[in-house]
């Protein structure tokens, strides 16, 4: 469990710099240059992510069951995951109405992903992993909305075609992941 927690501290700590120390982040970007900052950020992110994966796989070998979710929770988690994938697609498909309306679909995708997994899993390592990401995404979304309000950020309106494409891509990716990739990458078949 220690490796998992260390990975979460490194990964989420780095991804929280904009929440808790935006001025320091700006100063570091200026000092290191844009590419230097991105390089350092990427290396530390990958190290934290690697520790999360390693720590999670170690924790899964000796699970501590905190609660046993009822079977119907999987039926609640499934549509939430479809929504999470659509929100994730909205972060990347240009000109879609979802991003225009919600402004921060990637952060919302993480929030919904974490919530869905908390509902469907009851082991200590799942609660630590998904609970950490849920708390982080709530704090990040709040900070992003405050920043938008302070700067008067305006988001371009979305187009119907791009919004439809976003929904189709997100839904397709969720089906692909749930039926094939989740088992291959995570070792768990969701259904």
Coordinates of N, CA, C and O in Angstrom, one line a residue:
X1 N 0.8 -1.2 0.0 CA 0.0 0.0 0.0 C 0.9 1.3 0.0 O 0.5 2.3 -0.5
X2 N 2.1 1.2 0.6 CA 3.0 2.3 0.6 C 3.3 2.8 -0.7 O 3.4 4.0 -1.0
X3 N 3.6 1.9 -1.7 CA 4.0 2.3 -3.0 C 2.9 3.0 -3.7 O 3.0 4.0 -4.4
X4 N 1.6 2.5 -3.5 CA 0.5 3.1 -4.1 C 0.3 4.5 -3.6 O 0.1 5.5 -4.4
X5 N 0.4 4.7 -2.3 CA 0.2 6.0 -1.7 C 1.3 7.0 -2.1 O 1.1 8.1 -2.5
X6 N 2.6 6.5 -2.2 CA 3.7 7.3 -2.7 C 3.4 7.7 -4.1 O 3.6 8.9 -4.5
X7 N 3.0 6.8 -5.0 CA 2.6 7.2 -6.4 C 1.5 8.2 -6.5 O 1.6 9.2 -7.3
X8 N 0.5 8.1 -5.6 CA -0.6 9.1 -5.6 C -0.1 10.4 -5.2 O -0.5 11.5 -5.7
X9 N 0.8 10.4 -4.1 CA 1.3 11.7 -3.7 C 2.2 12.4 -4.8 O 2.0 13.6 -5.0
X10 N 3.0 11.6 -5.5 CA 3.8 12.2 -6.5 C 2.9 12.7 -7.7 O 3.0 13.8 -8.1
X11 N 2.1 11.8 -8.2 CA 1.3 12.1 -9.4 C 0.2 13.2 -9.1 O 0.2 14.2 -9.8
X12 N -0.6 13.0 -8.1 CA -1.6 14.0 -7.8 C -1.0 15.3 -7.2 O -1.5 16.4 -7.4
X13 N 0.1 15.1 -6.4 CA 0.8 16.3 -5.9 C 1.2 17.2 -7.0 O 1.0 18.4 -7.0
X14 N 1.9 16.6 -8.0 CA 2.3 17.4 -9.2 C 1.2 18.0 -9.9 O 1.2 19.2 -10.3
X15 N 0.1 17.2 -10.1 CA -1.1 17.7 -10.8 C -1.9 18.7 -10.0 O -2.9 19.2 -10.4
X16 N -1.5 18.9 -8.7 CA -2.2 19.9 -7.9 C -1.4 21.2 -7.8 O -1.9 22.1 -7.1
X17 N -0.3 21.3 -8.4 CA 0.5 22.5 -8.3 C -0.3 23.7 -8.7 O -0.3 24.8 -8.1
X18 N -1.1 23.6 -9.8 CA -1.9 24.7 -10.3 C -3.0 25.1 -9.3 O -3.4 26.3 -9.2
X19 N -3.4 24.2 -8.4 CA -4.4 24.5 -7.4 C -3.8 25.2 -6.3 O -4.4 26.2 -5.8
X20 N -2.7 24.8 -5.8 CA -2.1 25.3 -4.5 C -0.9 26.3 -4.7 O -0.6 27.0 -3.8
X21 N -0.3 26.2 -5.8 CA 0.9 27.1 -6.0 C 1.0 27.5 -7.5 O 2.1 27.3 -8.1
X22 N 0.0 28.2 -8.0 CA 0.0 28.6 -9.4 C 1.1 29.6 -9.7 O 1.8 29.6 -10.7
X23 N 1.4 30.5 -8.7 CA 2.5 31.5 -8.9 C 3.9 30.8 -9.0 O 4.7 31.1 -9.8
X24 N 4.1 29.8 -8.2 CA 5.3 29.0 -8.2 C 5.5 28.3 -9.6 O 6.5 28.3 -10.2
X25 N 4.3 27.7 -10.0 CA 4.3 27.0 -11.3 C 4.7 28.0 -12.4 O 5.5 27.7 -13.3
X26 N 4.1 29.2 -12.4 CA 4.4 30.2 -13.4 C 5.9 30.6 -13.4 O 6.6 30.7 -14.4
X27 N 6.4 30.7 -12.2 CA 7.9 31.1 -12.1 C 8.8 30.0 -12.6 O 9.8 30.2 -13.2
X28 N 8.4 28.7 -12.3 CA 9.2 27.6 -12.7 C 9.1 27.4 -14.3 O 10.2 27.1 -14.9
X29 N 8.0 27.7 -14.8 CA 7.9 27.7 -16.3 C 8.7 28.7 -16.9 O 9.4 28.5 -18.0
X30 N 8.8 29.9 -16.3 CA 9.6 31.0 -16.8 C 11.1 30.6 -16.7 O 11.9 30.9 -17.6
X31 N 11.5 30.0 -15.5 CA 12.9 29.7 -15.3 C 13.4 28.6 -16.1 O 14.5 28.6 -16.7
X32 N 12.6 27.5 -16.3 CA 13.0 26.3 -17.0 C 12.7 26.4 -18.5 O 13.2 25.7 -19.3
X33 N 11.8 27.4 -18.9 CA 11.4 27.4 -20.3 C 10.2 26.5 -20.4 O 10.0 25.5 -19.7
X34 N 9.4 26.7 -21.5 CA 8.2 25.9 -21.7 C 8.6 24.4 -21.9 O 8.0 23.5 -21.2
X35 N 9.6 24.1 -22.7 CA 10.0 22.7 -23.0 C 10.6 22.1 -21.7 O 10.4 20.9 -21.4
X36 N 11.4 22.8 -21.0 CA 12.0 22.3 -19.8 C 11.0 22.0 -18.7 O 11.1 20.9 -18.1
X37 N 10.0 22.8 -18.6 CA 8.9 22.6 -17.6 C 8.1 21.3 -18.0 O 7.9 20.5 -17.2
X38 N 7.7 21.3 -19.3 CA 7.0 20.1 -19.8 C 7.8 18.8 -19.7 O 7.2 17.8 -19.3
X39 N 9.0 18.9 -19.9 CA 9.9 17.7 -19.8 C 9.9 17.2 -18.4 O 9.7 16.0 -18.1
X40 N 10.2 18.1 -17.4 CA 10.3 17.8 -16.0 C 8.9 17.3 -15.5 O 8.8 16.2 -14.9
X41 N 7.8 18.0 -15.9 CA 6.5 17.6 -15.5 C 6.2 16.2 -16.0 O 5.6 15.4 -15.3
X42 N 6.6 15.9 -17.3 CA 6.3 14.6 -17.9 C 7.0 13.5 -17.2 O 6.5 12.4 -16.9
X43 N 8.3 13.7 -16.9 CA 9.1 12.7 -16.2 C 8.6 12.4 -14.8 O 8.4 11.2 -14.4
X44 N 8.3 13.4 -14.1 CA 7.7 13.2 -12.7 C 6.3 12.6 -12.8 O 6.0 11.7 -12.0
X45 N 5.5 13.0 -13.7 CA 4.2 12.4 -13.9 C 4.3 10.9 -14.2 O 3.6 10.1 -13.6
X46 N 5.2 10.6 -15.1 CA 5.3 9.1 -15.5 C 5.8 8.3 -14.3 O 5.4 7.2 -14.1
X47 N 6.8 8.9 -13.5 CA 7.3 8.2 -12.3 C 6.1 8.0 -11.3 O 6.0 6.8 -10.8
X48 N 5.3 9.0 -11.1 CA 4.2 8.8 -10.2 C 3.2 7.8 -10.7 O 2.7 7.0 -9.9
X49 N 2.9 7.9 -12.0 CA 1.9 7.0 -12.6 C 2.5 5.5 -12.5 O 1.7 4.6 -12.2
X50 N 3.7 5.4 -12.8 CA 4.3 4.0 -12.6 C 4.2 3.5 -11.2 O 3.9 2.3 -11.0
X51 N 4.5 4.3 -10.2 CA 4.4 3.9 -8.8 C 2.9 3.6 -8.5 O 2.7 2.6 -7.8
X52 N 2.0 4.3 -9.1 CA 0.5 4.0 -8.8 C 0.2 2.6 -9.4 O -0.4 1.8 -8.7
X53 N 0.6 2.3 -10.6 CA 0.4 1.0 -11.2 C 1.0 -0.1 -10.4 O 0.4 -1.1 -10.1
X54 N 2.3 0.1 -10.1 CA 3.0 -0.9 -9.3 C 2.4 -1.1 -7.9 O 2.1 -2.3 -7.5
X55 N 2.1 0.0 -7.2 CA 1.5 -0.1 -5.9 C 0.1 -0.7 -5.9 O -0.2 -1.5 -5.0
X56 N -0.7 -0.4 -6.9 CA -2.0 -1.0 -7.0 C -1.9 -2.5 -7.3 O -2.7 -3.3 -6.7
X57 N -1.0 -2.9 -8.2 CA -0.9 -4.3 -8.5 C -0.4 -5.1 -7.2 O -0.8 -6.2 -7.0
X58 N 0.5 -4.5 -6.4 CA 0.9 -5.1 -5.2 C -0.2 -5.2 -4.2 O -0.4 -6.3 -3.5
X59 N -1.0 -4.1 -4.1 CA -2.1 -4.1 -3.1 C -3.2 -5.1 -3.5 O -3.8 -5.7 -2.6
X60 N -3.4 -5.4 -4.8 CA -4.4 -6.3 -5.2 C -4.1 -7.7 -4.8 O -4.9 -8.6 -4.8
X61 N -2.8 -8.0 -4.6 CA -2.4 -9.4 -4.2 C -2.9 -9.7 -2.8 O -3.0 -10.9 -2.5
X62 N -3.0 -8.8 -1.9 CA -3.5 -9.0 -0.6 C -4.6 -8.0 -0.3 O -4.4 -7.1 0.5
X63 N -5.8 -8.1 -0.9 CA -6.8 -7.1 -0.7 C -7.4 -7.1 0.7 O -7.6 -8.1 1.3
X64 N -7.7 -5.9 1.1 CA -8.4 -5.7 2.4 C -9.8 -5.2 2.1 O -10.0 -4.1 1.5
X65 N -10.8 -6.1 2.3 CA -12.2 -5.7 2.0 C -12.8 -4.8 3.0 O -12.9 -5.2 4.2
X66 N -13.2 -3.6 2.6 CA -13.8 -2.7 3.5 C -15.3 -2.9 3.5 O -16.0 -2.8 4.5
X67 N -15.8 -3.0 2.3 CA -17.3 -3.3 2.1 C -17.5 -4.1 0.8 O -16.6 -4.0 -0.1
X68 N -18.5 -4.8 0.8 CA -18.9 -5.6 -0.5 C -20.0 -4.9 -1.2 O -21.2 -4.9 -0.7
X69 N -19.7 -4.2 -2.3 CA -20.8 -3.5 -3.0 C -21.9 -4.5 -3.5 O -21.5 -5.5 -4.0
X70 N -23.1 -4.1 -3.4 CA -24.2 -4.9 -4.0 C -24.0 -5.0 -5.5 O -23.4 -4.1 -6.1
X71 N -24.4 -6.1 -6.1 CA -24.3 -6.3 -7.5 C -24.8 -5.2 -8.4 O -24.3 -4.9 -9.5
X72 N -25.9 -4.6 -7.9 CA -26.5 -3.5 -8.8 C -25.6 -2.3 -8.9 O -25.8 -1.5 -9.8
X73 N -24.6 -2.2 -8.1 CA -23.7 -1.0 -8.2 C -23.0 -1.1 -9.6 O -22.7 0.0 -10.1
X74 N -22.7 -2.3 -10.1 CA -22.1 -2.4 -11.4 C -23.0 -1.8 -12.5 O -22.5 -1.2 -13.4
X75 N -24.3 -1.9 -12.3 CA -25.2 -1.4 -13.2 C -25.4 0.2 -13.1 O -25.8 0.8 -14.1
X76 N -25.0 0.7 -12.0 CA -24.9 2.2 -11.9 C -23.6 2.7 -12.4 O -23.5 3.7 -13.1
X77 N -22.5 1.9 -12.2 CA -21.2 2.3 -12.6 C -21.1 2.3 -14.1 O -20.4 3.1 -14.7
X78 N -21.7 1.3 -14.8 CA -21.6 1.2 -16.3 C -22.0 2.5 -17.0 O -21.2 3.0 -17.8
X79 N -23.2 3.0 -16.8 CA -23.6 4.2 -17.5 C -22.7 5.4 -17.1 O -22.5 6.3 -17.9
X80 N -22.3 5.4 -15.8 CA -21.4 6.5 -15.4 C -20.1 6.5 -16.2 O -19.5 7.5 -16.6
X81 N -19.6 5.2 -16.5 CA -18.4 5.1 -17.3 C -18.6 5.5 -18.7 O -17.7 6.1 -19.3
X82 N -19.7 5.3 -19.3 CA -20.0 5.8 -20.6 C -20.0 7.3 -20.6 O -19.4 7.9 -21.5
X83 N -20.6 7.9 -19.6 CA -20.5 9.4 -19.5 C -19.1 9.8 -19.3 O -18.7 10.8 -19.9
X84 N -18.3 9.1 -18.5 CA -16.9 9.5 -18.3 C -16.1 9.5 -19.7 O -15.3 10.4 -20.0
X85 N -16.4 8.5 -20.5 CA -15.7 8.4 -21.8 C -16.2 9.5 -22.7 O -15.4 10.1 -23.5
X86 N -17.4 9.9 -22.7 CA -17.9 11.0 -23.5 C -17.3 12.3 -23.1 O -16.9 13.1 -23.9
X87 N -17.2 12.5 -21.8 CA -16.5 13.7 -21.3 C -15.1 13.7 -21.6 O -14.5 14.8 -22.0
X88 N -14.4 12.6 -21.6 CA -13.0 12.5 -22.0 C -12.9 12.9 -23.5 O -12.0 13.6 -23.9
X89 N -13.7 12.3 -24.3 CA -13.7 12.7 -25.7 C -14.0 14.2 -26.0 O -13.4 14.8 -26.8
X90 N -14.8 14.7 -25.1 CA -15.1 16.2 -25.3 C -13.9 17.1 -25.0 O -13.8 18.2 -25.5
X91 N -13.0 16.5 -24.3 CA -11.7 17.3 -24.0 C -10.9 17.4 -25.3 O -10.1 18.3 -25.4
X92 N -11.1 16.5 -26.2 CA -10.2 16.4 -27.4 C -10.9 16.7 -28.7 O -10.2 17.1 -29.7
X93 N -12.2 16.5 -28.9 CA -12.9 16.8 -30.1 C -13.1 18.3 -30.2 O -13.8 18.9 -29.4
X94 N -12.5 18.9 -31.2 CA -12.7 20.4 -31.3 C -14.1 20.8 -31.6 O -14.8 20.2 -32.4
X95 N -14.5 22.0 -31.0 CA -15.7 22.6 -31.4 C -17.0 21.9 -30.9 O -18.1 22.2 -31.4
X96 N -16.9 21.0 -29.9 CA -18.1 20.4 -29.4 C -18.8 21.2 -28.3 O -18.2 21.9 -27.6
X97 N -20.1 20.9 -28.3 CA -21.0 21.7 -27.3 C -20.8 21.3 -25.9 O -21.1 22.0 -25.0
X98 N -20.3 20.1 -25.6 CA -20.1 19.6 -24.3 C -19.0 20.4 -23.6 O -19.2 20.9 -22.5
X99 N -17.9 20.6 -24.3 CA -16.8 21.4 -23.8 C -17.3 22.9 -23.7 O -16.9 23.6 -22.7
X100 N -18.0 23.3 -24.6 CA -18.5 24.7 -24.6 C -19.4 25.0 -23.4 O -19.3 26.0 -22.8
X101 N -20.1 24.0 -23.0 CA -21.1 24.1 -21.9 C -20.4 23.9 -20.5 O -20.6 24.6 -19.6
X102 N -19.6 22.8 -20.5 CA -19.0 22.4 -19.2 C -17.6 22.9 -18.9 O -17.2 22.9 -17.8
X103 N -16.9 23.4 -19.9 CA -15.6 24.0 -19.8 C -14.5 23.1 -19.5 O -13.4 23.4 -19.9
X104 N -14.6 22.2 -18.6 CA -13.5 21.4 -18.1 C -13.9 19.9 -18.2 O -13.9 19.2 -17.1
X105 N -14.2 19.3 -19.4 CA -14.7 18.0 -19.4 C -13.7 16.9 -19.0 O -14.1 15.9 -18.5
X106 N -12.4 17.1 -19.1 CA -11.4 16.1 -18.7 C -11.4 15.9 -17.2 O -11.5 14.8 -16.7
X107 N -11.5 17.0 -16.5 CA -11.6 17.0 -15.0 C -12.9 16.3 -14.6 O -12.9 15.5 -13.7
X108 N -14.0 16.6 -15.3 CA -15.3 16.0 -15.0 C -15.2 14.5 -15.3 O -15.8 13.7 -14.6
X109 N -14.5 14.1 -16.4 CA -14.4 12.7 -16.7 C -13.7 12.0 -15.6 O -14.1 10.9 -15.2
X110 N -12.6 12.5 -15.0 CA -11.9 11.9 -13.9 C -12.8 11.8 -12.7 O -12.8 10.7 -12.0
X111 N -13.6 12.8 -12.5 CA -14.5 12.8 -11.3 C -15.6 11.7 -11.5 O -15.8 10.9 -10.5
X112 N -16.1 11.6 -12.6 CA -17.2 10.5 -12.9 C -16.5 9.1 -12.8 O -17.1 8.2 -12.3
X113 N -15.3 9.0 -13.4 CA -14.6 7.7 -13.5 C -14.3 7.3 -12.0 O -14.6 6.1 -11.7
X114 N -13.9 8.2 -11.2 CA -13.5 7.8 -9.8 C -14.8 7.4 -9.0 O -14.8 6.4 -8.3
X115 N -15.8 8.2 -9.2 CA -17.1 7.9 -8.5 C -17.6 6.5 -8.9 O -18.0 5.7 -8.1
X116 N -17.7 6.3 -10.2 CA -18.2 5.0 -10.7 C -17.4 3.8 -10.1 O -18.0 2.8 -9.7
X117 N -16.1 4.0 -10.0 CA -15.2 2.9 -9.5 C -15.4 2.8 -7.9 O -15.3 1.7 -7.4
X118 N -15.6 3.9 -7.3 CA -15.9 3.8 -5.8 C -17.2 3.1 -5.5 O -17.3 2.3 -4.5
X119 N -18.2 3.3 -6.4 CA -19.5 2.6 -6.2 C -19.3 1.1 -6.4 O -20.0 0.3 -5.7
X120 N -18.5 0.7 -7.3 CA -18.4 -0.7 -7.7 C -17.3 -1.5 -7.0 O -17.3 -2.7 -7.2
X121 N -16.5 -0.9 -6.2 CA -15.4 -1.6 -5.6 C -15.3 -1.2 -4.1 O -15.5 -0.1 -3.7
X122 N -15.0 -2.2 -3.3 CA -15.0 -2.0 -1.8 C -13.7 -2.4 -1.1 O -13.7 -2.5 0.1
X123 N -12.6 -2.6 -1.8 CA -11.3 -2.9 -1.2 C -10.6 -1.6 -0.8 O -10.8 -0.5 -1.4
X124 N -9.7 -1.7 0.2 CA -9.0 -0.5 0.7 C -8.2 0.1 -0.4 O -8.2 1.4 -0.5
X125 N -7.5 -0.7 -1.2 CA -6.7 0.0 -2.3 C -7.5 0.7 -3.3 O -7.1 1.7 -3.8
X126 N -8.7 0.1 -3.6 CA -9.7 0.8 -4.5 C -10.2 2.1 -3.9 O -10.2 3.2 -4.6
X127 N -10.5 2.1 -2.7 CA -11.0 3.3 -2.0 C -9.9 4.4 -2.0 O -10.2 5.6 -2.2
X128 N -8.7 4.0 -1.7 CA -7.6 4.9 -1.6 C -7.3 5.5 -3.0 O -7.2 6.7 -3.2
X129 N -7.2 4.6 -4.1 CA -7.0 5.1 -5.4 C -8.1 6.0 -5.9 O -7.8 7.1 -6.3
X130 N -9.3 5.5 -6.0 CA -10.4 6.2 -6.6 C -10.8 7.4 -5.7 O -11.2 8.4 -6.2
X131 N -10.8 7.2 -4.4 CA -11.1 8.3 -3.5 C -10.1 9.5 -3.7 O -10.6 10.6 -3.7
X132 N -8.9 9.2 -3.8 CA -7.9 10.2 -4.0 C -8.1 11.0 -5.3 O -8.1 12.2 -5.3
X133 N -8.4 10.3 -6.4 CA -8.7 10.9 -7.7 C -10.0 11.7 -7.6 O -10.1 12.8 -8.2
X134 N -11.0 11.2 -6.9 CA -12.3 12.0 -6.7 C -12.0 13.3 -6.0 O -12.5 14.3 -6.4
X135 N -11.4 13.2 -4.9 CA -11.1 14.5 -4.1 C -10.3 15.4 -4.9 O -10.6 16.6 -5.0
X136 N -9.2 14.9 -5.6 CA -8.4 15.8 -6.4 C -9.2 16.5 -7.5 O -9.1 17.7 -7.8
X137 N -10.1 15.7 -8.2 CA -10.8 16.3 -9.3 C -11.8 17.3 -8.8 O -12.1 18.3 -9.5
X138 N -12.4 17.1 -7.7 CA -13.3 18.1 -7.1 C -12.6 19.4 -6.8 O -13.0 20.5 -7.2
X139 N -11.4 19.3 -6.2 CA -10.6 20.5 -5.9 C -10.1 21.2 -7.2 O -10.1 22.4 -7.3
X140 N -9.7 20.4 -8.2 CA -9.2 21.0 -9.4 C -10.3 21.7 -10.2 O -10.1 22.8 -10.7
X141 N -11.5 21.1 -10.2 CA -12.6 21.7 -10.9 C -13.0 23.0 -10.2 O -13.2 24.0 -10.9
X142 N -13.0 23.0 -8.9 CA -13.3 24.2 -8.2 C -12.3 25.3 -8.5 O -12.6 26.5 -8.8
X143 N -11.0 25.0 -8.5 CA -9.9 25.9 -8.8 C -10.0 26.4 -10.2 O -9.9 27.6 -10.5
X144 N -10.3 25.5 -11.2 CA -10.5 25.9 -12.6 C -11.6 26.9 -12.8 O -11.5 27.9 -13.5
X145 N -12.7 26.6 -12.1 CA -13.9 27.5 -12.3 C -13.6 28.9 -11.7 O -14.0 29.9 -12.2
X146 N -12.9 28.9 -10.5 CA -12.5 30.2 -9.9 C -11.6 31.0 -10.9 O -11.7 32.2 -11.0
X147 N -10.7 30.2 -11.5 CA -9.7 30.9 -12.4 C -10.5 31.4 -13.6 O -10.2 32.5 -14.1
X148 N -11.4 30.7 -14.1 CA -12.2 31.1 -15.3 C -13.0 32.4 -14.9 O -13.0 33.3 -15.7
X149 N -13.6 32.4 -13.7 CA -14.4 33.6 -13.3 C -13.4 34.8 -13.1 O -13.8 35.9 -13.5
X150 N -12.3 34.6 -12.6 CA -11.3 35.7 -12.3 C -10.8 36.3 -13.6 O -10.6 37.5 -13.7
X151 N -10.6 35.4 -14.6 CA -10.1 35.9 -15.9 C -11.1 36.2 -16.9 O -10.8 36.7 -18.0
X152 N -12.4 35.9 -16.6 CA -13.5 36.2 -17.5 C -13.4 35.3 -18.7 O -13.7 35.7 -19.9
X153 N -13.0 34.1 -18.6 CA -12.8 33.1 -19.7 C -14.1 32.9 -20.4 O -15.2 32.8 -19.8
X154 N -14.0 33.0 -21.7 CA -15.2 32.8 -22.6 C -14.9 31.5 -23.5 O -13.8 31.5 -24.1
X155 N -15.8 30.6 -23.6 CA -15.6 29.4 -24.4 C -16.5 29.5 -25.6 O -17.6 29.9 -25.6
X156 N -15.9 29.2 -26.7 CA -16.6 29.2 -28.0 C -17.8 28.3 -28.0 O -17.7 27.2 -27.4
X157 N -18.9 28.7 -28.7 CA -20.0 27.8 -28.7 C -19.7 26.5 -29.5 O -18.9 26.6 -30.4
X158 N -20.4 25.5 -29.1 CA -20.1 24.2 -29.8 C -21.0 24.0 -31.0 O -22.0 24.7 -31.2
X159 N -20.6 23.1 -31.9 CA -21.3 22.8 -33.1 C -22.0 21.4 -32.9 O -21.4 20.5 -32.3
X160 N -23.2 21.3 -33.5 CA -23.9 20.1 -33.4 C -23.2 18.9 -33.9 O -23.2 17.8 -33.3
X161 N -22.6 19.0 -35.0 CA -21.8 17.8 -35.6 C -20.7 17.4 -34.7 O -20.5 16.2 -34.5
X162 N -20.0 18.3 -34.2 CA -18.8 18.0 -33.3 C -19.3 17.4 -32.0 O -18.7 16.5 -31.5
X163 N -20.5 17.9 -31.5 CA -21.0 17.3 -30.3 C -21.5 15.9 -30.5 O -21.2 15.0 -29.7
X164 N -22.1 15.6 -31.7 CA -22.5 14.3 -32.0 C -21.3 13.4 -32.2 O -21.3 12.2 -31.7
X165 N -20.3 13.8 -32.8 CA -19.1 13.1 -33.0 C -18.5 12.7 -31.6 O -18.0 11.6 -31.4
X166 N -18.5 13.7 -30.7 CA -17.9 13.5 -29.4 C -18.7 12.4 -28.7 O -18.1 11.5 -28.1
X167 N -20.0 12.4 -28.8 CA -20.8 11.4 -28.1 C -20.6 10.0 -28.7 O -20.4 9.0 -28.0
X168 N -20.4 9.9 -30.0 CA -20.2 8.6 -30.7 C -18.8 8.1 -30.4 O -18.7 6.9 -30.0
X169 N -17.8 9.0 -30.4 CA -16.4 8.5 -30.1 C -16.4 8.1 -28.6 O -15.8 7.0 -28.3
X170 N -17.0 8.8 -27.7 CA -16.9 8.5 -26.3 C -17.7 7.2 -26.0 O -17.2 6.3 -25.3
X171 N -18.8 7.0 -26.6 CA -19.6 5.8 -26.4 C -18.8 4.6 -27.0 O -18.7 3.6 -26.4
X172 N -18.3 4.7 -28.2 CA -17.5 3.7 -28.8 C -16.3 3.3 -28.0 O -16.0 2.1 -27.8
X173 N -15.6 4.3 -27.5 CA -14.4 4.0 -26.7 C -14.8 3.3 -25.4 O -14.1 2.4 -24.9
X174 N -16.0 3.7 -24.8 CA -16.4 3.0 -23.5 C -16.7 1.6 -23.8 O -16.4 0.7 -23.0
X175 N -17.4 1.2 -24.9 CA -17.7 -0.1 -25.2 C -16.4 -0.9 -25.5 O -16.3 -2.0 -24.9
X176 N -15.5 -0.4 -26.2 CA -14.2 -1.0 -26.5 C -13.5 -1.3 -25.2 O -13.0 -2.4 -25.0
X177 N -13.4 -0.3 -24.3 CA -12.7 -0.5 -23.1 C -13.4 -1.5 -22.2 O -12.7 -2.4 -21.6
X178 N -14.7 -1.4 -22.0 CA -15.4 -2.3 -21.1 C -15.3 -3.7 -21.5 O -15.2 -4.6 -20.7
X179 N -15.5 -4.0 -22.8 CA -15.6 -5.4 -23.3 C -14.2 -6.0 -23.6 O -14.2 -7.2 -23.7
X180 N -13.2 -5.2 -23.9 CA -11.9 -5.8 -24.2 C -10.7 -5.3 -23.5 O -10.0 -6.0 -22.9
X181 N -10.5 -4.0 -23.5 CA -9.3 -3.4 -23.0 C -9.2 -3.4 -21.5 O -8.1 -3.6 -20.9
X182 N -10.3 -3.3 -20.8 CA -10.3 -3.3 -19.3 C -9.7 -4.7 -18.8 O -8.8 -4.7 -17.9
X183 N -10.1 -5.8 -19.4 CA -9.6 -7.1 -19.0 C -8.1 -7.2 -19.3 O -7.3 -7.6 -18.5
X184 N -7.8 -6.7 -20.6 CA -6.4 -6.9 -21.0 C -5.4 -6.0 -20.2 O -4.3 -6.4 -19.9
X185 N -5.8 -4.8 -19.9 CA -4.9 -3.8 -19.3 C -5.0 -3.9 -17.7 O -4.0 -3.7 -17.1
X186 N -6.2 -4.1 -17.2 CA -6.4 -4.0 -15.7 C -6.4 -5.5 -15.1 O -6.2 -5.6 -14.0
X187 N -6.8 -6.4 -15.9 CA -6.9 -7.8 -15.4 C -8.3 -8.1 -14.8 O -8.4 -9.1 -14.2
X188 N -9.2 -7.2 -15.0 CA -10.6 -7.4 -14.4 C -11.6 -7.2 -15.5 O -11.5 -6.2 -16.3
X189 N -12.5 -8.2 -15.6 CA -13.6 -8.0 -16.6 C -14.8 -7.3 -15.9 O -15.3 -7.9 -14.9
X190 N -15.2 -6.1 -16.3 CA -16.2 -5.4 -15.6 C -17.6 -6.1 -15.6 O -18.4 -5.8 -14.8
X191 N -17.9 -6.9 -16.7 CA -19.2 -7.5 -16.8 C -19.0 -9.0 -16.8 O -18.2 -9.6 -17.3

